[in-house]
Tab-separated table of C-alpha atoms in Angstrom:
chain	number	residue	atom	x	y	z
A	1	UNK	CA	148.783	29.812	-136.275
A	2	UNK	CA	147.588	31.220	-139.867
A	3	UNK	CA	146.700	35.019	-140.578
A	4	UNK	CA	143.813	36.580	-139.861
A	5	UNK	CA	141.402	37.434	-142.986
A	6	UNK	CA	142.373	40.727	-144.263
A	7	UNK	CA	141.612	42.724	-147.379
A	8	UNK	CA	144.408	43.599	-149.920
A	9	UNK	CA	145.177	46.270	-152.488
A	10	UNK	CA	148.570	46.415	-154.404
A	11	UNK	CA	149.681	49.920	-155.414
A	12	UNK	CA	151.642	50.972	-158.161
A	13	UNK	CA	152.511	54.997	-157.593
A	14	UNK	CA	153.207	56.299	-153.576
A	15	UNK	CA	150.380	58.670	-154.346
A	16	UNK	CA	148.004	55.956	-154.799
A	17	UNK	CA	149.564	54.100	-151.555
A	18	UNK	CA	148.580	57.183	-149.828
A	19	UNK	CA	145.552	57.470	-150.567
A	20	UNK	CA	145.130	54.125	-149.281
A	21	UNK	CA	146.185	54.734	-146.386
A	22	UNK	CA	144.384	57.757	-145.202
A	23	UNK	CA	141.114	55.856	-143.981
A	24	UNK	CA	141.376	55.781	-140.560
A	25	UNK	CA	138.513	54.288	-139.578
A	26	UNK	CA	140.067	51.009	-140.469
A	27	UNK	CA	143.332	49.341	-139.363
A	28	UNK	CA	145.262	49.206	-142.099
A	29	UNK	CA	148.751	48.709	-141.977
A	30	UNK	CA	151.463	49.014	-144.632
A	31	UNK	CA	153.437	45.440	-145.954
A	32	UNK	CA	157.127	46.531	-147.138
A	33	UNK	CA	159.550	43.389	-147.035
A	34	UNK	CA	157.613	41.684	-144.703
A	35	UNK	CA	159.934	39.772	-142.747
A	36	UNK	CA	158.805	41.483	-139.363
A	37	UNK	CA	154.868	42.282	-140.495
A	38	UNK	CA	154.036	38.608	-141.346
A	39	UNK	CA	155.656	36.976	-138.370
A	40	UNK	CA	153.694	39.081	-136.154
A	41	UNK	CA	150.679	38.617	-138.223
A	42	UNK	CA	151.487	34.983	-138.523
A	43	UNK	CA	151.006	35.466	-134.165
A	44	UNK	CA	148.174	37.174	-134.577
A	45	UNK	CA	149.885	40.295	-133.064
A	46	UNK	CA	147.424	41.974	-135.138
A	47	UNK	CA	144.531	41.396	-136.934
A	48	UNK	CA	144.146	44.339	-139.509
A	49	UNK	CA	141.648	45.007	-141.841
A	50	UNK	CA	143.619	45.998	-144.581
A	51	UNK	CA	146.736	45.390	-146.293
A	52	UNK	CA	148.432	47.665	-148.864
A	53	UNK	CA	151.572	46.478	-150.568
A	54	UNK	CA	154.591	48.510	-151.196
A	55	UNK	CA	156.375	46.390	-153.525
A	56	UNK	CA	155.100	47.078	-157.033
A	57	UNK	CA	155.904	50.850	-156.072
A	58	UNK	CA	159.108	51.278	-158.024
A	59	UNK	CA	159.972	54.613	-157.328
A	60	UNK	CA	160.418	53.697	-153.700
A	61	UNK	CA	163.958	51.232	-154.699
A	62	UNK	CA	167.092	51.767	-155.652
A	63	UNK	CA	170.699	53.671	-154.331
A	64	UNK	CA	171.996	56.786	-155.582
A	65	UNK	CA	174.161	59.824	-155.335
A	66	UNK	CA	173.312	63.066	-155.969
A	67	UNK	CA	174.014	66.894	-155.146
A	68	UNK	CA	177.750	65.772	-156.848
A	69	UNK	CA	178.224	62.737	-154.432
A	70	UNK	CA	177.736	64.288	-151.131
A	71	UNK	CA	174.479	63.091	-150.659
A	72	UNK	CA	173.794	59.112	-150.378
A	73	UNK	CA	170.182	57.885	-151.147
A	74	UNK	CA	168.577	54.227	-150.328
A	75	UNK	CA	165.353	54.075	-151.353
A	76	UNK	CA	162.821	52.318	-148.624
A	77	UNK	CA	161.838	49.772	-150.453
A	78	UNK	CA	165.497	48.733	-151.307
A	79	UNK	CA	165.952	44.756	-149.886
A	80	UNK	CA	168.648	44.667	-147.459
A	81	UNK	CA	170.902	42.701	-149.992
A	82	UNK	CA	170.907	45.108	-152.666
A	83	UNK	CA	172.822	47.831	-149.763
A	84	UNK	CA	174.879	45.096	-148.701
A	85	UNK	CA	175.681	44.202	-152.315
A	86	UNK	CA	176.148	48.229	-152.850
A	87	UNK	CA	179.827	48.988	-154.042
A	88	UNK	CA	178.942	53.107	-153.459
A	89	UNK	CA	177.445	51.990	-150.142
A	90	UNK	CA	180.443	49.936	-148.832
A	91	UNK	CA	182.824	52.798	-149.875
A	92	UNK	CA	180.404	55.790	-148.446
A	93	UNK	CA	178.678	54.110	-145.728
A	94	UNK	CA	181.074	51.621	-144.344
A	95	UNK	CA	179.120	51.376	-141.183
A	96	UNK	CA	176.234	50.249	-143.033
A	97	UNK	CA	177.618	47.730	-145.119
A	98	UNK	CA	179.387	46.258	-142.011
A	99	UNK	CA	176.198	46.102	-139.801
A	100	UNK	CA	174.373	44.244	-143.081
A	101	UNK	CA	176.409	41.651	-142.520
A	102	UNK	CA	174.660	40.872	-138.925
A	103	UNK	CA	170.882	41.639	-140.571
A	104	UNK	CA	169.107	38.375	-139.884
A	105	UNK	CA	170.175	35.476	-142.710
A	106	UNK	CA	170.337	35.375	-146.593
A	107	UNK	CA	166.714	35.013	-147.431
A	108	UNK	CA	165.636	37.149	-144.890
A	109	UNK	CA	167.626	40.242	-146.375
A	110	UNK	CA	166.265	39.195	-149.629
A	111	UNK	CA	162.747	40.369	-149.298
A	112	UNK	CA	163.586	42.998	-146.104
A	113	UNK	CA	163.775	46.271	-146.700
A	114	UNK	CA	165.974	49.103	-145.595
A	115	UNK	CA	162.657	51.370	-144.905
A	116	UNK	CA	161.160	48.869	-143.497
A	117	UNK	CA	163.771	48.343	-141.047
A	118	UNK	CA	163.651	51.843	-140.125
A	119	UNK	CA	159.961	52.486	-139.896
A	120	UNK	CA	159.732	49.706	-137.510
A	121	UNK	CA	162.589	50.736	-135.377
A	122	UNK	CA	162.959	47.967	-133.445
A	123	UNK	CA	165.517	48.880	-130.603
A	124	UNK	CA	167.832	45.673	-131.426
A	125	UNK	CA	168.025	45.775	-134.753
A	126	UNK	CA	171.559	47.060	-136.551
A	127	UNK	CA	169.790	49.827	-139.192
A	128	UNK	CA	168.156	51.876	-137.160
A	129	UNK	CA	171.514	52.244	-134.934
A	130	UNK	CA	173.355	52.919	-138.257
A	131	UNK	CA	170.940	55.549	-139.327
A	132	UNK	CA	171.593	57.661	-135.747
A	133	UNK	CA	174.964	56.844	-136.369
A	134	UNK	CA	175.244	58.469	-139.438
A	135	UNK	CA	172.646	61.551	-138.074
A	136	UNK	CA	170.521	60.234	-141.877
A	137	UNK	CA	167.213	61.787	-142.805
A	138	UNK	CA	164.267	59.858	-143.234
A	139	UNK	CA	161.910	61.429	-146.258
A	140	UNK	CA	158.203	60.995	-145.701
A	141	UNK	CA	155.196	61.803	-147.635
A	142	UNK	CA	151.689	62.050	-146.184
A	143	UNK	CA	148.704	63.557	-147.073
A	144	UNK	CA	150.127	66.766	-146.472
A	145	UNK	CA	153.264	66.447	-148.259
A	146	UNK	CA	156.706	65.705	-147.821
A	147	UNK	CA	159.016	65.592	-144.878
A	148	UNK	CA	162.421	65.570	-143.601
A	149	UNK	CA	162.924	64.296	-140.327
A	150	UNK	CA	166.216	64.176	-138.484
A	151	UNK	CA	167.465	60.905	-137.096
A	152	UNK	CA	167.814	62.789	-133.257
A	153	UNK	CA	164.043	63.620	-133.454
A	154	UNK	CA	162.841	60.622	-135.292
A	155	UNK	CA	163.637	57.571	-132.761
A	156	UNK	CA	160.710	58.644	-129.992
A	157	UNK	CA	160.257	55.152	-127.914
A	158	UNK	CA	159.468	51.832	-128.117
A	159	UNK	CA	158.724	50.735	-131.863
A	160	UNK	CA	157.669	54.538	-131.912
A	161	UNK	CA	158.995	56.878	-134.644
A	162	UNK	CA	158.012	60.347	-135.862
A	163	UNK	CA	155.912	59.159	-138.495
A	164	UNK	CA	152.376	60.619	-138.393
A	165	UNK	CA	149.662	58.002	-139.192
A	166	UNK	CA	148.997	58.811	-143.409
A	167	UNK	CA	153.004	58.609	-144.005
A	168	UNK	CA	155.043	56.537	-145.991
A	169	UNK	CA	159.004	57.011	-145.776
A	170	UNK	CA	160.079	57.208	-149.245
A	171	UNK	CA	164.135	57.423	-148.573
A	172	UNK	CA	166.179	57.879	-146.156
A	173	UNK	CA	169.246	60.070	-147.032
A	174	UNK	CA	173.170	60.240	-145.424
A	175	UNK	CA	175.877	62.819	-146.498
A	176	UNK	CA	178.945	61.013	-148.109
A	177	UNK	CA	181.924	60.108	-146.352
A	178	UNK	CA	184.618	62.761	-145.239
A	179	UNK	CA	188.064	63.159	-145.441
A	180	UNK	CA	189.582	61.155	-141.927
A	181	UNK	CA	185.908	59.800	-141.183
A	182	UNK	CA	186.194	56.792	-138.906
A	183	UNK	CA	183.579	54.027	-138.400
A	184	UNK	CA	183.082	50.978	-136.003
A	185	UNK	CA	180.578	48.655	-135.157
A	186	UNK	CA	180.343	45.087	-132.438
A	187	UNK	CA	177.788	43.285	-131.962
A	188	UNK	CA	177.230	40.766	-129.121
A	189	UNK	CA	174.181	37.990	-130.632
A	190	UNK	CA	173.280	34.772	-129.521
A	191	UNK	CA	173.270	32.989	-132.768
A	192	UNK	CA	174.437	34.907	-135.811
A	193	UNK	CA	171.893	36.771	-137.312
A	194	UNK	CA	170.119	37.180	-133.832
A	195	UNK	CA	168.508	40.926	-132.876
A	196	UNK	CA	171.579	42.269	-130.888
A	197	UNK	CA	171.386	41.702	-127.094
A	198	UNK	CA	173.656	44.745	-127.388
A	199	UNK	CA	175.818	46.898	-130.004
A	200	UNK	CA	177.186	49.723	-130.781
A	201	UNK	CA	177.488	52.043	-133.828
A	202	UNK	CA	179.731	54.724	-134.106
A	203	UNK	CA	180.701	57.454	-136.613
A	204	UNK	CA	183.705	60.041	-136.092
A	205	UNK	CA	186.009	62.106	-137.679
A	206	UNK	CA	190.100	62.173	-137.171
A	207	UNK	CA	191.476	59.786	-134.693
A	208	UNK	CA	194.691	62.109	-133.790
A	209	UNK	CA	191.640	64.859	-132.482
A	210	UNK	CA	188.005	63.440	-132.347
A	211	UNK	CA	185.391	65.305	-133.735
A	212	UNK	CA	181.987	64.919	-134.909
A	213	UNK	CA	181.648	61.660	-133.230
A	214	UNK	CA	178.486	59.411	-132.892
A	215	UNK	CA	178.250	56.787	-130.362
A	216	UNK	CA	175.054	54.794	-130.481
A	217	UNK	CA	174.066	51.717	-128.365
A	218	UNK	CA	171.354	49.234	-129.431
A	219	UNK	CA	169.586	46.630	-128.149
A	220	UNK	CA	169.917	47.861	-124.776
A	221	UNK	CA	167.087	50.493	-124.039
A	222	UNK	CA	163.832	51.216	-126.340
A	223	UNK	CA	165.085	52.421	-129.336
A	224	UNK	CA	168.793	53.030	-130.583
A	225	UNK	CA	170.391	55.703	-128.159
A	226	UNK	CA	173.422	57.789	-127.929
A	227	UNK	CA	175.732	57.072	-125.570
A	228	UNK	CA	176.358	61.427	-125.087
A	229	UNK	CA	178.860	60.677	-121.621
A	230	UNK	CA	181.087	59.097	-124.109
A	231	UNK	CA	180.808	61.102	-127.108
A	232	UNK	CA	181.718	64.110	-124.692
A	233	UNK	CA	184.788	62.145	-123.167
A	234	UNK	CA	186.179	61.686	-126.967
A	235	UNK	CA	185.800	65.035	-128.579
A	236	UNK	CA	189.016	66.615	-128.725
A	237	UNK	CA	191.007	63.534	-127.799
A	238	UNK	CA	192.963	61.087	-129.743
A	239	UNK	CA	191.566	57.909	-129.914
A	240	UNK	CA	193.801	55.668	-127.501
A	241	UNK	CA	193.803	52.853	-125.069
A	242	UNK	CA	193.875	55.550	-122.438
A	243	UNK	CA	190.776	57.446	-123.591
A	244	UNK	CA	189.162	54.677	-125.287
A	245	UNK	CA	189.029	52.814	-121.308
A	246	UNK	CA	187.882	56.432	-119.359
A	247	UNK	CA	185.331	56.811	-122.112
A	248	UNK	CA	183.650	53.295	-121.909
A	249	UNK	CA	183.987	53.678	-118.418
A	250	UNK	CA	180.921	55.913	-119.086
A	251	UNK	CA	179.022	53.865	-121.415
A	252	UNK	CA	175.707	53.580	-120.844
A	253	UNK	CA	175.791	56.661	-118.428
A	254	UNK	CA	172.573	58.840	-119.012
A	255	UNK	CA	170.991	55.631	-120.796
A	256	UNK	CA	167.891	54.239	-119.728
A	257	UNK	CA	168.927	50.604	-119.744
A	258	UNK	CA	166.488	47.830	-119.691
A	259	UNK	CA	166.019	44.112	-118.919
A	260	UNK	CA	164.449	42.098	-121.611
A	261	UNK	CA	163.314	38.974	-120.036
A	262	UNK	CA	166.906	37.287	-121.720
A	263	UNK	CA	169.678	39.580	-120.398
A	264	UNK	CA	169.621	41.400	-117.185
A	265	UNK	CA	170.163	45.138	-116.966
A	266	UNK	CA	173.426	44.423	-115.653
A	267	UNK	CA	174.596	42.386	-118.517
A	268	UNK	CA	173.740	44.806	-120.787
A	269	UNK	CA	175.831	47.248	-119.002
A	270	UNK	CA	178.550	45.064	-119.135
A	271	UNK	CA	178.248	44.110	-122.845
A	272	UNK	CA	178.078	47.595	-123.618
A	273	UNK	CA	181.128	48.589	-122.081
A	274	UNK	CA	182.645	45.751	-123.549
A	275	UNK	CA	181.584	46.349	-127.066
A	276	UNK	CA	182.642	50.167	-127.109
A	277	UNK	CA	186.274	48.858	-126.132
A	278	UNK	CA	186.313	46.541	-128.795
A	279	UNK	CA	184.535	49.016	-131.360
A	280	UNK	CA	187.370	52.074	-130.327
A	281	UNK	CA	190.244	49.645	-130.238
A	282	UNK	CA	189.503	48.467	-133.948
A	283	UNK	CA	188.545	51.415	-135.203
A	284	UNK	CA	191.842	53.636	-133.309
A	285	UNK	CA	193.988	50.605	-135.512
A	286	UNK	CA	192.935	51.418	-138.386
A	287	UNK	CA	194.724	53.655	-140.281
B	1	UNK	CA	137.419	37.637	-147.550
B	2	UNK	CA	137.011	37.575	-151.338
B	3	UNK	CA	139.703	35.587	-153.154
B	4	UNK	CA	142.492	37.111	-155.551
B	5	UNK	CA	143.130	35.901	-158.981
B	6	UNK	CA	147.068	34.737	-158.851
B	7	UNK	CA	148.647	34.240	-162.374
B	8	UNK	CA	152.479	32.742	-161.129
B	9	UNK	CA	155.176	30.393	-162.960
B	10	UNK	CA	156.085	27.605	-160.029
B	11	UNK	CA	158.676	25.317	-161.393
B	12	UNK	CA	158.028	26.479	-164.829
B	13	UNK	CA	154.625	25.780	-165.180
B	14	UNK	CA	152.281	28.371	-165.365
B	15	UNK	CA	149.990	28.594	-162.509
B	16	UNK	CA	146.541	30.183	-162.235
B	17	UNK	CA	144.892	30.555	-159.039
B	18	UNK	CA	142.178	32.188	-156.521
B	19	UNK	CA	143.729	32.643	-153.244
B	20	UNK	CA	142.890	34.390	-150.053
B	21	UNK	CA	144.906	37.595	-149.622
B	22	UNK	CA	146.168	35.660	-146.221
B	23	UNK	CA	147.514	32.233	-147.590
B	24	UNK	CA	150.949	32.435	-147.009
B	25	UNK	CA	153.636	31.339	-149.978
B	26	UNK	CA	154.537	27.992	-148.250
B	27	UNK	CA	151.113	26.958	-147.210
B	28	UNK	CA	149.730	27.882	-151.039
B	29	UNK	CA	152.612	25.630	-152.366
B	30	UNK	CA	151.412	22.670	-149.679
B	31	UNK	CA	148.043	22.819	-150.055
B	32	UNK	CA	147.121	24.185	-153.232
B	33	UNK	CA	149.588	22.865	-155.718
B	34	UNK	CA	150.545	19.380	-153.759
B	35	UNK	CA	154.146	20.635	-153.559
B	36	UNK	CA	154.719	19.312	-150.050
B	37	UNK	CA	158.407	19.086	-150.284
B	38	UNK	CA	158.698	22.527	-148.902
B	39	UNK	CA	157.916	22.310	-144.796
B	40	UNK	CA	156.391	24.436	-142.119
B	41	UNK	CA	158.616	24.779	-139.190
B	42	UNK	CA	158.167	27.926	-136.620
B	43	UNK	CA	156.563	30.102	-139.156
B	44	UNK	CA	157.799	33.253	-138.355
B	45	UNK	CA	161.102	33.245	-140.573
B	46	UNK	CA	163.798	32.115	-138.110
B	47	UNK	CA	164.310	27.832	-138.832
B	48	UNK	CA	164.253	28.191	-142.598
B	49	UNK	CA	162.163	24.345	-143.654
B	50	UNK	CA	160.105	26.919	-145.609
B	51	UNK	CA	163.027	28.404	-147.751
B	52	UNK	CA	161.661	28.148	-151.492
B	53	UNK	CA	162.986	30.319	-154.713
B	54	UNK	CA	161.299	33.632	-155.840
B	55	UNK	CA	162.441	35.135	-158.868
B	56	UNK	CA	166.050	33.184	-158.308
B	57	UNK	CA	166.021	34.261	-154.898
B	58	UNK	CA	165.831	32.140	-151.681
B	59	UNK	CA	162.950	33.792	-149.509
B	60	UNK	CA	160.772	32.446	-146.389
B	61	UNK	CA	157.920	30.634	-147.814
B	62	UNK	CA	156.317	31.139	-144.453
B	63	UNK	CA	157.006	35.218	-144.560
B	64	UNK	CA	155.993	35.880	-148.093
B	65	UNK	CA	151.870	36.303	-149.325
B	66	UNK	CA	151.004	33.403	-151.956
B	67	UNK	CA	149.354	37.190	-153.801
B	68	UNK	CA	152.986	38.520	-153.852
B	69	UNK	CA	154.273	35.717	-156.408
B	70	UNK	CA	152.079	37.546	-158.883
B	71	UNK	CA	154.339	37.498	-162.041
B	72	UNK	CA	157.534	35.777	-160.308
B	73	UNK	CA	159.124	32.691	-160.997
B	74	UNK	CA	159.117	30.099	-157.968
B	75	UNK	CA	161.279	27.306	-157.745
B	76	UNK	CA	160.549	24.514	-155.012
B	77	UNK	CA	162.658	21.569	-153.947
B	78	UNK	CA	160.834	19.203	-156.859
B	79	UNK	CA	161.274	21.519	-159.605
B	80	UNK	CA	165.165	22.237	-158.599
B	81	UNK	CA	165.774	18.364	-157.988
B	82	UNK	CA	163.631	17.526	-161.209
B	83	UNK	CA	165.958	19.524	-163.432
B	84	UNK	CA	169.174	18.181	-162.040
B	85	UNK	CA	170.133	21.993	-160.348
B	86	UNK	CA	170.771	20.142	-156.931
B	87	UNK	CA	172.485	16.901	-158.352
B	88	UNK	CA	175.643	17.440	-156.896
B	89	UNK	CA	174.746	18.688	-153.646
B	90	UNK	CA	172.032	15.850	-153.171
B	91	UNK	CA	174.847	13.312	-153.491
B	92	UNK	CA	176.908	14.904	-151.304
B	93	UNK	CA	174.457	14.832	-148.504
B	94	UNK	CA	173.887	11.219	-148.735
B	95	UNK	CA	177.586	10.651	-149.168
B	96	UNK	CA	178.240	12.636	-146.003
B	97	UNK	CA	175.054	11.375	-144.278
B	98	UNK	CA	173.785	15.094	-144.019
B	99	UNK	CA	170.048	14.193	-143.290
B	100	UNK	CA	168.408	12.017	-141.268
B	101	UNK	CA	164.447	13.185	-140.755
B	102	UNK	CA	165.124	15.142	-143.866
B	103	UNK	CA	162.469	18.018	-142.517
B	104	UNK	CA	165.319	20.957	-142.703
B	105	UNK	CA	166.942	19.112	-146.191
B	106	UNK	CA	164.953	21.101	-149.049
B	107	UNK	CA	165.502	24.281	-147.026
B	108	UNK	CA	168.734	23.502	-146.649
B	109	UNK	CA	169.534	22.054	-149.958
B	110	UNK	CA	168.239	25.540	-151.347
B	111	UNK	CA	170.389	27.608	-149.387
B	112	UNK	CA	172.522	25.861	-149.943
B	113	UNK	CA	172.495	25.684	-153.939
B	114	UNK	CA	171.822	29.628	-153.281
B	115	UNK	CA	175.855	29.718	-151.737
B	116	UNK	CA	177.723	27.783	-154.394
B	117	UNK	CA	175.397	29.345	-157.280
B	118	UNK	CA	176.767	32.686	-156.067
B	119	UNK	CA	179.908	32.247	-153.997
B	120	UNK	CA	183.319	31.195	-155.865
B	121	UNK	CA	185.114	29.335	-153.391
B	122	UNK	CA	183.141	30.048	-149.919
B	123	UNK	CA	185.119	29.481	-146.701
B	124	UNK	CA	184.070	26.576	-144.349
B	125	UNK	CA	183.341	29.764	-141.748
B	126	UNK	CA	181.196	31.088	-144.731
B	127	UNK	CA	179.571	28.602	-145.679
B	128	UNK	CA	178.246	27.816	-141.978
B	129	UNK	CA	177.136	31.778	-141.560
B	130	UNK	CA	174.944	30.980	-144.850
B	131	UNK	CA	173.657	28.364	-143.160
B	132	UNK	CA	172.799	29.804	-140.000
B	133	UNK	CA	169.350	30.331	-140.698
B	134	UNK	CA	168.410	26.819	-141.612
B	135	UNK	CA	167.832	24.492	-138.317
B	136	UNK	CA	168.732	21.015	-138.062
B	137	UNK	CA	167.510	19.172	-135.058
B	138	UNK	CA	169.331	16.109	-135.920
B	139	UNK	CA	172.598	15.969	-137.697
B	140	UNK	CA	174.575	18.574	-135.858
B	141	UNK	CA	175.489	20.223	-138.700
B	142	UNK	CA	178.815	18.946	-139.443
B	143	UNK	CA	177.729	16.552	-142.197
B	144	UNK	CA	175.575	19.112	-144.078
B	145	UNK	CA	178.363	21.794	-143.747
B	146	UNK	CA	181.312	18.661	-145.098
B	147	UNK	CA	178.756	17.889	-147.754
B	148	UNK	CA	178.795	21.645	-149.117
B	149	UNK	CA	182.422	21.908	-148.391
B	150	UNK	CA	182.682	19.048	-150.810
B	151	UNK	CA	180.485	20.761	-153.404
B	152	UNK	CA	182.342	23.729	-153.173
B	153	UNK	CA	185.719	22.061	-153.383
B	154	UNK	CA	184.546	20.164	-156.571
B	155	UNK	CA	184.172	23.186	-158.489
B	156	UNK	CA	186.990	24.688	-157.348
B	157	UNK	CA	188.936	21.335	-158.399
B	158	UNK	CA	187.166	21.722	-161.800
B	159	UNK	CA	187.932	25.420	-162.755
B	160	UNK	CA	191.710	24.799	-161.800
């Protein structure tokens, strides 16, 4: 069916986007890329009063480095093809230019944004996994100024995030790669380009000894989760077919695991396992 | 609601326009410049019969406000078969036979163009992931896939 009448104002500073936003006596609600806002809207999965545009804020694009290269910067408004087009992003954050690849199709990553992406948090989708992968920031500004939030405390529930009603995320921010940092990612989809009926994300350091590793499962519970049983069987281990099988052997242990009307909770056990095999296997390979 | 003014170039005419803040890209191209050669499929991003050109882009015409084209430069099927950009592809569908209802064909002819515009020499695996988001209820797909593959091998013939 068609949209719902709404009002519409077009920003061209945050500060003015903010302002916008602070009424709440209306429903207003924020249009970044897009891709996921009008299709609900397009469903009538909302009906707000109010509409304010991101896109003509320019301050909110673009990739950088700073603090000498060990800090890695996407701004939210940055379309999902400029990351995966990114030369500094596939060398610092091969995770995320690997899990682009899987983002919906070509036009789609055209207009959609990578702040988008994570404000929505949708618990199949590949960047929000890749942002607890990588333990990013998110940067928010509000009425009451900026702030940092850690990817642990920003994932709360279903389509729920840590964003208080007045914010904007401006950036989200990930420390550059490491010396013997180790990445891997699988994805099990229906059709390519499909939300994940499961995945997994992972980020470690030093296959010989495992350290600092990160193993997130999506599109199996309400939001992105870590799969801790397994991150505790690596740590200190070298990554091998013998501890790559007893730690998926506990891989969605401690997760809250849910049907979702396609896959049974079951299956999603199953793929999960599955997928962390796979994911290890690669990334143990690689050398 | 109160209309917008919309000042847009579609197929390199300038446009002026009053839209509702709510008129999608696609349906503002269909019904308020004639330009029905773009379609409305599932309008919520996945089948891609919407797929239109946005600043040299391909984007969903169905997940994209007419109000957002303020200032860009949109290219529809007519404009991009008027000035001879999808020639060659266009006569490698009918060679191949890669439409029959011809509802998914300008979406598809776009992505398409959008593949061999940017890609050197794309893979036949490549060139059906680009694909992937445009549906074809008909064809199977192998035609339209040959009928790029053809395309693709054409230039590669020509720059060798």
């Amino acid at each position: 069916m068609k949209l719902a009448s709404f009002s519409y104002e077009r920003p061209t500073a945050l500060a003015d986007a903010i302002e916008l936003i602070s009424d709440q006596s209306r429903d207003i609600r924020l249009i970044a890329g897009g891709q996921s806002l009008l299709a609900a809207l397009n469903f009538r999965l909302g009906e707000p009063d109010l509409l304010v545009d991101l896109n003509q804020i320019k301050e909110l694009s673009g990739i950088s480095s700073s603090n000498e290269g060990k800090t890695i910067r996407i701004g939210a408004m940055t379309r999902h093809h400029e990351v995966l087009a990114s030369d500094l992003i596939t060398d610092q954050l091969p995770l995320v230019a690997r899990a682009m690849r899987e983002v919906a199709h070509p036009a789609i990553r055209n207009r959609g944004t990578f702040g988008g992406s994570v404000a929505l948090a949708d618990p199949a989708a590949e960047m929000p996994a890749c942002v607890l992968a990588y333990n990013a920031t998110i940067i928010a500004s509000g009425p009451n100024g900026q702030r940092r939030m850690g990817a642990d405390e920003y994932f709360l529930g279903l389509y729920e995030t840590a964003i208080e009603p007045g914010e904007i995320i401006e950036a989200i921010e990930f420390k550059a790669k490491t010396t013997n940092s180790f990445f891997a990612f699988e994805e099990f989809a229906r059709r390519q380009g499909d939300f994940a009926t499961a995945g997994v994300a992972i980020t470690g350091v030093n296959l010989a000894q495992v350290s600092d590793i990160r193993v997130v499962l999506f599109g199996v519970a309400d939001k992105p989760v870590r799969a801790i049983a397994v991150e505790h069987a690596l740590t200190g281990q070298a990554l091998n077919e013998e501890s790559i099988q007893a730690a998926a052997n506990l891989a969605t242990e401690g997760v809250a695991v849910f049907s979702d009307g396609q896959t049974s909770q079951a299956m999603k056990r199953h793929l999960s396992k599955t997928l962390l095999i796979r994911a290890l296997t690669q990334a143990a390979t690689i050398d | 609601m109160d209309k917008i003014a919309l000042k847009t170039v579609i197929n390199g005419e300038s446009v002026h326009a009053q839209v509702e803040p709510r008129t999608n890209l696609v349906d503002f191209l269909r019904y308020e410049q004639g330009l029905t050669g773009s379609h409305v499929g599932c309008e919520h991003g996945v089948c891609g019969a919407c797929t239109v050109r946005v600043d040299d882009q391909i984007v969903r015409g169905c997940l994209m406000l007419a109000v957002q084209v303020e200032g860009a430069n949109v290219d529809t099927i007519e404009g991009l078969s008027d000035n001879g950009r999808l020639e060659r592809l266009q006569q490698a569908f009918l060679k191949h036979n890669a439409l029959q209802c011809g509802f998914c064909t300008p979406g598809m002819l776009l992505t398409a163009l959008d593949l061999t515009e940017r890609s050197a020499a794309p893979s036949r695996e490549e060139i059906r992931e680009h694909i992937s988001g445009n549906y074809c209820r008909c064809t199977g797909y192998q035609a339209i896939v040959d009928a790029i593959e053809d395309v693709v091998n054409e230039s590669a013939g020509a720059n060798s």
